[in-house]
């Protein structure tokens, strides 16, 4: 180790990376393929990213798989996405259990088909003892309604006399959100060139670094993930520098 690297602080990987997976439709269109093909390839990217996060020592990864707005898509596309979700959970669950991955789902799952709800419950229960990497999948998720639900939950506790209004603080809120127990994301990545949060983890991303990449989600590779992490470290280093 040379003198310079021995005094350079070690780079700690971000603890939690959140991903807005976008561009499946455009990926398919560019190839003259149906949108389903883009979603199918997008599910492959999910596998790649989960594996890469495990190998890179990331502790939490959250994936925006289906927003509450996505119900407005044609019924056939919604069916395709739900079908892929079923397939993904059925195909991956044994490996996730073996690999020490914990799976959690956030969002309102009551509107999902009963068999999917069963699969999600089962995957959560079977992986509950794992802690190497937590994969959190947002389904029928919208951040504003998550916040409103949290406010309702807290209001009920106050109305029941279990909590004093003045005792409500940020920690109370944090505990009332779907993401309770999961640290805030350090880094939010959105693919496909769009530069919006689209109602994703609004509370939780208050201090997150935001990275927007032109790569379409089905093309998102381990190299893209590593590049985003490098950019995150560059920003961290800049903010850590004293100026003046
Ligand atoms: C955006 O592409 C992506 C989605 C609507 C959802 C992401 C879904 C997957 C990656 C597939 C299955 C997920 C899991 C967890 C197995 P878009 O259709 O909005 O693309 P466009 O903006 O180019 O039309």
mmCIF file of C-alpha atoms and ligand atoms in Angstrom:
data_model
loop_
_atom_site.group_PDB
_atom_site.id
_atom_site.type_symbol
_atom_site.label_atom_id
_atom_site.label_comp_id
_atom_site.label_asym_id
_atom_site.label_seq_id
_atom_site.Cartn_x
_atom_site.Cartn_y
_atom_site.Cartn_z
ATOM 1 C CA UNK A 1 0.000 0.000 0.000
ATOM 2 C CA UNK A 2 1.506 3.395 -0.932
ATOM 3 C CA UNK A 3 1.607 6.358 1.454
ATOM 4 C CA UNK A 4 -1.297 8.166 -0.237
ATOM 5 C CA UNK A 5 -3.687 5.209 -0.122
ATOM 6 C CA UNK A 6 -2.808 4.430 3.491
ATOM 7 C CA UNK A 7 -4.080 7.844 4.612
ATOM 8 C CA UNK A 8 -7.126 7.849 2.279
ATOM 9 C CA UNK A 9 -10.248 6.970 4.310
ATOM 10 C CA UNK A 10 -11.752 3.614 3.307
ATOM 11 C CA UNK A 11 -14.855 4.001 1.181
ATOM 12 C CA UNK A 12 -17.846 2.483 2.861
ATOM 13 C CA UNK A 13 -20.506 1.303 0.431
ATOM 14 C CA UNK A 14 -23.883 3.010 0.721
ATOM 15 C CA UNK A 15 -25.995 1.052 3.198
ATOM 16 C CA UNK A 16 -29.261 1.437 1.283
ATOM 17 C CA UNK A 17 -29.754 1.918 -2.457
ATOM 18 C CA UNK A 18 -33.229 2.585 -3.856
ATOM 19 C CA UNK A 19 -33.986 2.146 -7.550
ATOM 20 C CA UNK A 20 -36.688 3.606 -9.749
ATOM 21 C CA UNK A 21 -36.702 1.075 -12.572
ATOM 22 C CA UNK A 22 -37.757 2.938 -15.700
ATOM 23 C CA UNK A 23 -37.496 2.465 -19.448
ATOM 24 C CA UNK A 24 -38.732 -1.091 -20.003
ATOM 25 C CA UNK A 25 -41.234 0.052 -22.640
ATOM 26 C CA UNK A 26 -38.671 2.132 -24.542
ATOM 27 C CA UNK A 27 -36.172 -0.719 -24.452
ATOM 28 C CA UNK A 28 -38.749 -2.995 -26.116
ATOM 29 C CA UNK A 29 -39.882 -0.346 -28.612
ATOM 30 C CA UNK A 30 -36.320 0.251 -29.829
ATOM 31 C CA UNK A 31 -36.117 -3.431 -30.650
ATOM 32 C CA UNK A 32 -39.562 -3.639 -32.257
ATOM 33 C CA UNK A 33 -40.696 -5.913 -29.432
ATOM 34 C CA UNK A 34 -43.891 -5.869 -27.328
ATOM 35 C CA UNK A 35 -43.700 -4.003 -24.005
ATOM 36 C CA UNK A 36 -43.893 -7.343 -22.210
ATOM 37 C CA UNK A 37 -40.438 -8.210 -23.562
ATOM 38 C CA UNK A 38 -39.088 -5.067 -21.890
ATOM 39 C CA UNK A 39 -40.649 -5.995 -18.555
ATOM 40 C CA UNK A 40 -39.325 -9.542 -18.903
ATOM 41 C CA UNK A 41 -35.804 -8.266 -19.486
ATOM 42 C CA UNK A 42 -36.387 -5.793 -16.629
ATOM 43 C CA UNK A 43 -37.038 -8.744 -14.294
ATOM 44 C CA UNK A 44 -33.637 -10.136 -15.365
ATOM 45 C CA UNK A 45 -32.051 -6.809 -14.362
ATOM 46 C CA UNK A 46 -33.708 -7.190 -10.964
ATOM 47 C CA UNK A 47 -31.915 -10.539 -10.529
ATOM 48 C CA UNK A 48 -28.591 -9.025 -11.620
ATOM 49 C CA UNK A 49 -28.911 -6.033 -9.305
ATOM 50 C CA UNK A 50 -29.940 -8.104 -6.283
ATOM 51 C CA UNK A 51 -26.986 -10.454 -6.823
ATOM 52 C CA UNK A 52 -24.607 -7.513 -7.336
ATOM 53 C CA UNK A 53 -25.823 -5.746 -4.187
ATOM 54 C CA UNK A 54 -25.191 -8.904 -2.186
ATOM 55 C CA UNK A 55 -21.700 -9.240 -3.608
ATOM 56 C CA UNK A 56 -20.897 -5.548 -3.076
ATOM 57 C CA UNK A 57 -21.925 -5.608 0.580
ATOM 58 C CA UNK A 58 -24.983 -3.361 0.196
ATOM 59 C CA UNK A 59 -27.314 -4.067 3.122
ATOM 60 C CA UNK A 60 -30.652 -2.781 1.759
ATOM 61 C CA UNK A 61 -31.983 -2.368 -1.757
ATOM 62 C CA UNK A 62 -35.470 -1.054 -2.527
ATOM 63 C CA UNK A 63 -37.026 -1.537 -5.958
ATOM 64 C CA UNK A 64 -40.030 0.394 -7.277
ATOM 65 C CA UNK A 65 -41.781 -2.452 -9.080
ATOM 66 C CA UNK A 66 -45.376 -1.200 -9.306
ATOM 67 C CA UNK A 67 -46.641 2.230 -8.343
ATOM 68 C CA UNK A 68 -50.204 2.994 -7.308
ATOM 69 C CA UNK A 69 -50.376 4.953 -10.601
ATOM 70 C CA UNK A 70 -49.501 1.850 -12.632
ATOM 71 C CA UNK A 71 -53.107 0.561 -12.331
ATOM 72 C CA UNK A 72 -53.950 3.134 -15.027
ATOM 73 C CA UNK A 73 -52.004 1.101 -17.607
ATOM 74 C CA UNK A 74 -53.939 -1.218 -19.957
ATOM 75 C CA UNK A 75 -55.289 -4.260 -18.073
ATOM 76 C CA UNK A 76 -53.189 -6.598 -20.237
ATOM 77 C CA UNK A 77 -49.980 -4.820 -19.199
ATOM 78 C CA UNK A 78 -51.000 -4.874 -15.512
ATOM 79 C CA UNK A 79 -51.639 -8.629 -15.899
ATOM 80 C CA UNK A 80 -48.222 -9.070 -17.504
ATOM 81 C CA UNK A 81 -46.501 -7.239 -14.651
ATOM 82 C CA UNK A 82 -48.387 -9.268 -12.028
ATOM 83 C CA UNK A 83 -47.520 -12.457 -13.895
ATOM 84 C CA UNK A 84 -43.835 -11.538 -13.882
ATOM 85 C CA UNK A 85 -44.005 -10.782 -10.182
ATOM 86 C CA UNK A 86 -45.525 -14.234 -9.488
ATOM 87 C CA UNK A 87 -42.842 -15.864 -11.609
ATOM 88 C CA UNK A 88 -40.034 -13.883 -9.982
ATOM 89 C CA UNK A 89 -41.088 -14.663 -6.403
ATOM 90 C CA UNK A 90 -41.690 -18.377 -7.183
ATOM 91 C CA UNK A 91 -38.412 -18.749 -9.061
ATOM 92 C CA UNK A 92 -36.187 -16.780 -6.689
ATOM 93 C CA UNK A 93 -37.507 -17.577 -3.221
ATOM 94 C CA UNK A 94 -35.419 -20.709 -2.519
ATOM 95 C CA UNK A 95 -32.225 -19.025 -3.664
ATOM 96 C CA UNK A 96 -32.979 -15.897 -1.620
ATOM 97 C CA UNK A 97 -33.547 -18.035 1.486
ATOM 98 C CA UNK A 98 -30.259 -19.884 0.847
ATOM 99 C CA UNK A 99 -28.277 -16.722 0.135
ATOM 100 C CA UNK A 100 -29.239 -14.975 3.381
ATOM 101 C CA UNK A 101 -31.483 -12.418 1.693
ATOM 102 C CA UNK A 102 -34.496 -11.032 3.508
ATOM 103 C CA UNK A 103 -37.459 -9.946 1.379
ATOM 104 C CA UNK A 104 -39.944 -7.253 2.345
ATOM 105 C CA UNK A 105 -42.791 -5.706 0.423
ATOM 106 C CA UNK A 106 -44.043 -2.163 0.927
ATOM 107 C CA UNK A 107 -47.213 -0.601 -0.440
ATOM 108 C CA UNK A 108 -50.870 -1.565 -0.187
ATOM 109 C CA UNK A 109 -50.963 -5.253 -1.018
ATOM 110 C CA UNK A 110 -54.700 -5.633 -0.315
ATOM 111 C CA UNK A 111 -55.522 -4.715 -3.923
ATOM 112 C CA UNK A 112 -53.280 -7.477 -5.303
ATOM 113 C CA UNK A 113 -54.668 -10.896 -6.263
ATOM 114 C CA UNK A 114 -55.075 -13.212 -3.237
ATOM 115 C CA UNK A 115 -52.560 -15.749 -4.573
ATOM 116 C CA UNK A 116 -49.938 -12.986 -4.965
ATOM 117 C CA UNK A 117 -50.641 -11.763 -1.422
ATOM 118 C CA UNK A 118 -50.051 -15.344 -0.256
ATOM 119 C CA UNK A 119 -46.736 -15.524 -2.147
ATOM 120 C CA UNK A 120 -45.572 -12.228 -0.667
ATOM 121 C CA UNK A 121 -46.517 -13.249 2.885
ATOM 122 C CA UNK A 122 -44.772 -16.584 2.450
ATOM 123 C CA UNK A 123 -41.585 -15.005 1.024
ATOM 124 C CA UNK A 124 -41.472 -12.517 3.905
ATOM 125 C CA UNK A 125 -41.987 -15.229 6.502
ATOM 126 C CA UNK A 126 -39.459 -17.650 4.995
ATOM 127 C CA UNK A 127 -36.737 -15.000 4.776
ATOM 128 C CA UNK A 128 -37.512 -13.180 8.046
ATOM 129 C CA UNK A 129 -34.455 -14.647 9.768
ATOM 130 C CA UNK A 130 -32.033 -13.457 7.061
ATOM 131 C CA UNK A 131 -30.021 -10.283 7.409
ATOM 132 C CA UNK A 132 -27.189 -10.206 4.865
ATOM 133 C CA UNK A 133 -29.175 -8.126 2.384
ATOM 134 C CA UNK A 134 -32.774 -6.905 2.638
ATOM 135 C CA UNK A 135 -34.562 -6.607 -0.696
ATOM 136 C CA UNK A 136 -37.564 -4.370 -0.348
ATOM 137 C CA UNK A 137 -40.011 -4.406 -3.260
ATOM 138 C CA UNK A 138 -42.520 -1.562 -3.571
ATOM 139 C CA UNK A 139 -45.840 -2.819 -4.955
ATOM 140 C CA UNK A 140 -48.965 -0.735 -5.335
ATOM 141 C CA UNK A 141 -46.854 1.835 -3.542
ATOM 142 C CA UNK A 142 -47.252 5.590 -3.397
ATOM 143 C CA UNK A 143 -45.302 7.692 -0.934
ATOM 144 C CA UNK A 144 -48.003 10.257 -0.208
ATOM 145 C CA UNK A 145 -50.553 7.628 0.709
ATOM 146 C CA UNK A 146 -47.915 5.880 2.839
ATOM 147 C CA UNK A 147 -47.439 9.177 4.718
ATOM 148 C CA UNK A 148 -51.207 9.715 5.065
ATOM 149 C CA UNK A 149 -51.610 6.156 6.395
ATOM 150 C CA UNK A 150 -48.812 6.813 8.886
ATOM 151 C CA UNK A 151 -50.577 9.997 10.047
ATOM 152 C CA UNK A 152 -53.814 8.023 10.498
ATOM 153 C CA UNK A 153 -52.043 5.328 12.495
ATOM 154 C CA UNK A 154 -50.516 7.962 14.791
ATOM 155 C CA UNK A 155 -53.839 9.840 15.103
ATOM 156 C CA UNK A 156 -55.532 6.623 16.230
ATOM 157 C CA UNK A 157 -52.914 6.159 18.946
ATOM 158 C CA UNK A 158 -53.395 9.754 20.077
ATOM 159 C CA UNK A 159 -57.213 9.374 20.046
ATOM 160 C CA UNK A 160 -56.894 6.202 22.109
ATOM 161 C CA UNK A 161 -54.832 8.086 24.676
ATOM 162 C CA UNK A 162 -51.755 5.937 23.999
ATOM 163 C CA UNK A 163 -49.658 8.818 22.732
ATOM 164 C CA UNK A 164 -49.499 12.510 23.682
ATOM 165 C CA UNK A 165 -49.691 14.902 20.665
ATOM 166 C CA UNK A 166 -46.463 16.586 21.768
ATOM 167 C CA UNK A 167 -44.700 13.223 21.837
ATOM 168 C CA UNK A 168 -45.178 12.815 18.078
ATOM 169 C CA UNK A 169 -41.777 13.336 16.492
ATOM 170 C CA UNK A 170 -39.830 12.200 13.428
ATOM 171 C CA UNK A 171 -39.043 8.857 15.042
ATOM 172 C CA UNK A 172 -42.774 8.241 15.655
ATOM 173 C CA UNK A 173 -43.404 8.893 11.979
ATOM 174 C CA UNK A 174 -40.517 6.730 10.848
ATOM 175 C CA UNK A 175 -41.992 3.855 12.833
ATOM 176 C CA UNK A 176 -45.438 4.369 11.319
ATOM 177 C CA UNK A 177 -44.217 4.188 7.702
ATOM 178 C CA UNK A 178 -44.158 0.947 5.669
ATOM 179 C CA UNK A 179 -40.358 1.115 5.764
ATOM 180 C CA UNK A 180 -40.116 0.851 9.564
ATOM 181 C CA UNK A 181 -36.879 -0.808 10.540
ATOM 182 C CA UNK A 182 -35.219 0.023 7.203
ATOM 183 C CA UNK A 183 -32.675 2.878 7.233
ATOM 184 C CA UNK A 184 -33.250 5.790 4.853
ATOM 185 C CA UNK A 185 -31.721 5.335 1.387
ATOM 186 C CA UNK A 186 -28.276 6.869 0.903
ATOM 187 C CA UNK A 187 -28.649 6.769 -2.838
ATOM 188 C CA UNK A 188 -31.668 6.825 -5.155
ATOM 189 C CA UNK A 189 -31.030 5.839 -8.754
ATOM 190 C CA UNK A 190 -33.532 6.406 -11.558
ATOM 191 C CA UNK A 191 -32.916 4.884 -14.963
ATOM 192 C CA UNK A 192 -33.976 5.962 -18.460
ATOM 193 C CA UNK A 193 -33.101 9.661 -18.224
ATOM 194 C CA UNK A 194 -36.245 10.798 -16.369
ATOM 195 C CA UNK A 195 -35.420 13.100 -13.464
ATOM 196 C CA UNK A 196 -38.322 12.743 -11.057
ATOM 197 C CA UNK A 197 -39.056 10.891 -7.816
ATOM 198 C CA UNK A 198 -42.585 9.961 -8.941
ATOM 199 C CA UNK A 199 -44.020 9.578 -5.435
ATOM 200 C CA UNK A 200 -41.267 7.184 -4.334
ATOM 201 C CA UNK A 201 -39.863 7.248 -0.762
ATOM 202 C CA UNK A 202 -40.449 11.007 -0.387
ATOM 203 C CA UNK A 203 -40.008 11.056 3.385
ATOM 204 C CA UNK A 204 -37.154 8.568 3.366
ATOM 205 C CA UNK A 205 -35.140 10.276 0.593
ATOM 206 C CA UNK A 206 -34.838 13.611 2.398
ATOM 207 C CA UNK A 207 -31.025 13.400 2.461
ATOM 208 C CA UNK A 208 -30.370 10.856 -0.285
ATOM 209 C CA UNK A 209 -28.011 11.452 -3.187
ATOM 210 C CA UNK A 210 -30.016 11.305 -6.422
ATOM 211 C CA UNK A 211 -28.468 9.783 -9.523
ATOM 212 C CA UNK A 212 -30.206 9.819 -12.880
ATOM 213 C CA UNK A 213 -28.771 7.613 -15.578
ATOM 214 C CA UNK A 214 -29.804 7.454 -19.227
ATOM 215 C CA UNK A 215 -29.458 3.651 -19.195
ATOM 216 C CA UNK A 216 -32.804 1.921 -19.703
ATOM 217 C CA UNK A 217 -33.679 -0.456 -16.860
ATOM 218 C CA UNK A 218 -33.421 -3.689 -18.915
ATOM 219 C CA UNK A 219 -29.834 -2.688 -19.799
ATOM 220 C CA UNK A 220 -28.898 -1.769 -16.217
ATOM 221 C CA UNK A 221 -25.909 -3.927 -15.316
ATOM 222 C CA UNK A 222 -23.540 -4.474 -12.422
ATOM 223 C CA UNK A 223 -21.178 -1.982 -14.129
ATOM 224 C CA UNK A 224 -23.935 0.679 -14.070
ATOM 225 C CA UNK A 225 -24.519 -0.003 -10.392
ATOM 226 C CA UNK A 226 -20.806 0.273 -9.622
ATOM 227 C CA UNK A 227 -20.610 3.505 -11.612
ATOM 228 C CA UNK A 228 -23.463 4.982 -9.565
ATOM 229 C CA UNK A 229 -21.742 3.924 -6.343
ATOM 230 C CA UNK A 230 -18.507 5.596 -7.543
ATOM 231 C CA UNK A 231 -20.417 8.791 -8.256
ATOM 232 C CA UNK A 232 -21.941 8.563 -4.773
ATOM 233 C CA UNK A 233 -18.431 8.310 -3.281
ATOM 234 C CA UNK A 234 -17.203 11.266 -5.380
ATOM 235 C CA UNK A 235 -20.018 13.392 -3.997
ATOM 236 C CA UNK A 236 -19.410 12.152 -0.449
ATOM 237 C CA UNK A 237 -15.737 13.082 -0.739
ATOM 238 C CA UNK A 238 -16.526 16.545 -2.096
ATOM 239 C CA UNK A 239 -18.929 17.274 0.759
ATOM 240 C CA UNK A 240 -16.370 16.008 3.238
ATOM 241 C CA UNK A 241 -13.774 18.529 2.031
ATOM 242 C CA UNK A 242 -13.340 21.650 4.111
ATOM 243 C CA UNK A 243 -13.434 24.758 1.966
ATOM 244 C CA UNK A 244 -11.825 28.154 2.497
HETATM 245 C C1 LIG B 1 -40.972 1.039 -15.991
HETATM 246 O O1 LIG B 1 -40.886 0.833 -17.340
HETATM 247 C C2 LIG B 1 -41.017 -0.142 -15.171
HETATM 248 C C3 LIG B 1 -42.115 -0.637 -14.514
HETATM 249 C C4 LIG B 1 -43.484 -0.170 -14.730
HETATM 250 C C5 LIG B 1 -42.042 -1.641 -13.480
HETATM 251 C C6 LIG B 1 -40.793 -2.412 -13.300
HETATM 252 C C7 LIG B 1 -41.087 -3.821 -13.455
HETATM 253 C C8 LIG B 1 -40.157 -4.783 -13.676
HETATM 254 C C9 LIG B 1 -38.722 -4.516 -13.708
HETATM 255 C C10 LIG B 1 -40.559 -6.184 -13.963
HETATM 256 C C11 LIG B 1 -40.938 -7.067 -12.843
HETATM 257 C C12 LIG B 1 -40.500 -6.714 -11.484
HETATM 258 C C13 LIG B 1 -40.110 -7.612 -10.560
HETATM 259 C C14 LIG B 1 -39.768 -7.186 -9.179
HETATM 260 C C15 LIG B 1 -39.979 -9.033 -10.893
HETATM 261 P P1 LIG B 1 -41.944 1.572 -18.285
HETATM 262 O O2 LIG B 1 -42.895 0.529 -18.734
HETATM 263 O O3 LIG B 1 -42.562 2.723 -17.586
HETATM 264 O O4 LIG B 1 -41.005 2.045 -19.441
HETATM 265 P P2 LIG B 1 -41.244 3.280 -20.437
HETATM 266 O O5 LIG B 1 -41.243 4.542 -19.608
HETATM 267 O O6 LIG B 1 -40.057 3.195 -21.359
HETATM 268 O O7 LIG B 1 -42.538 3.024 -21.130
#
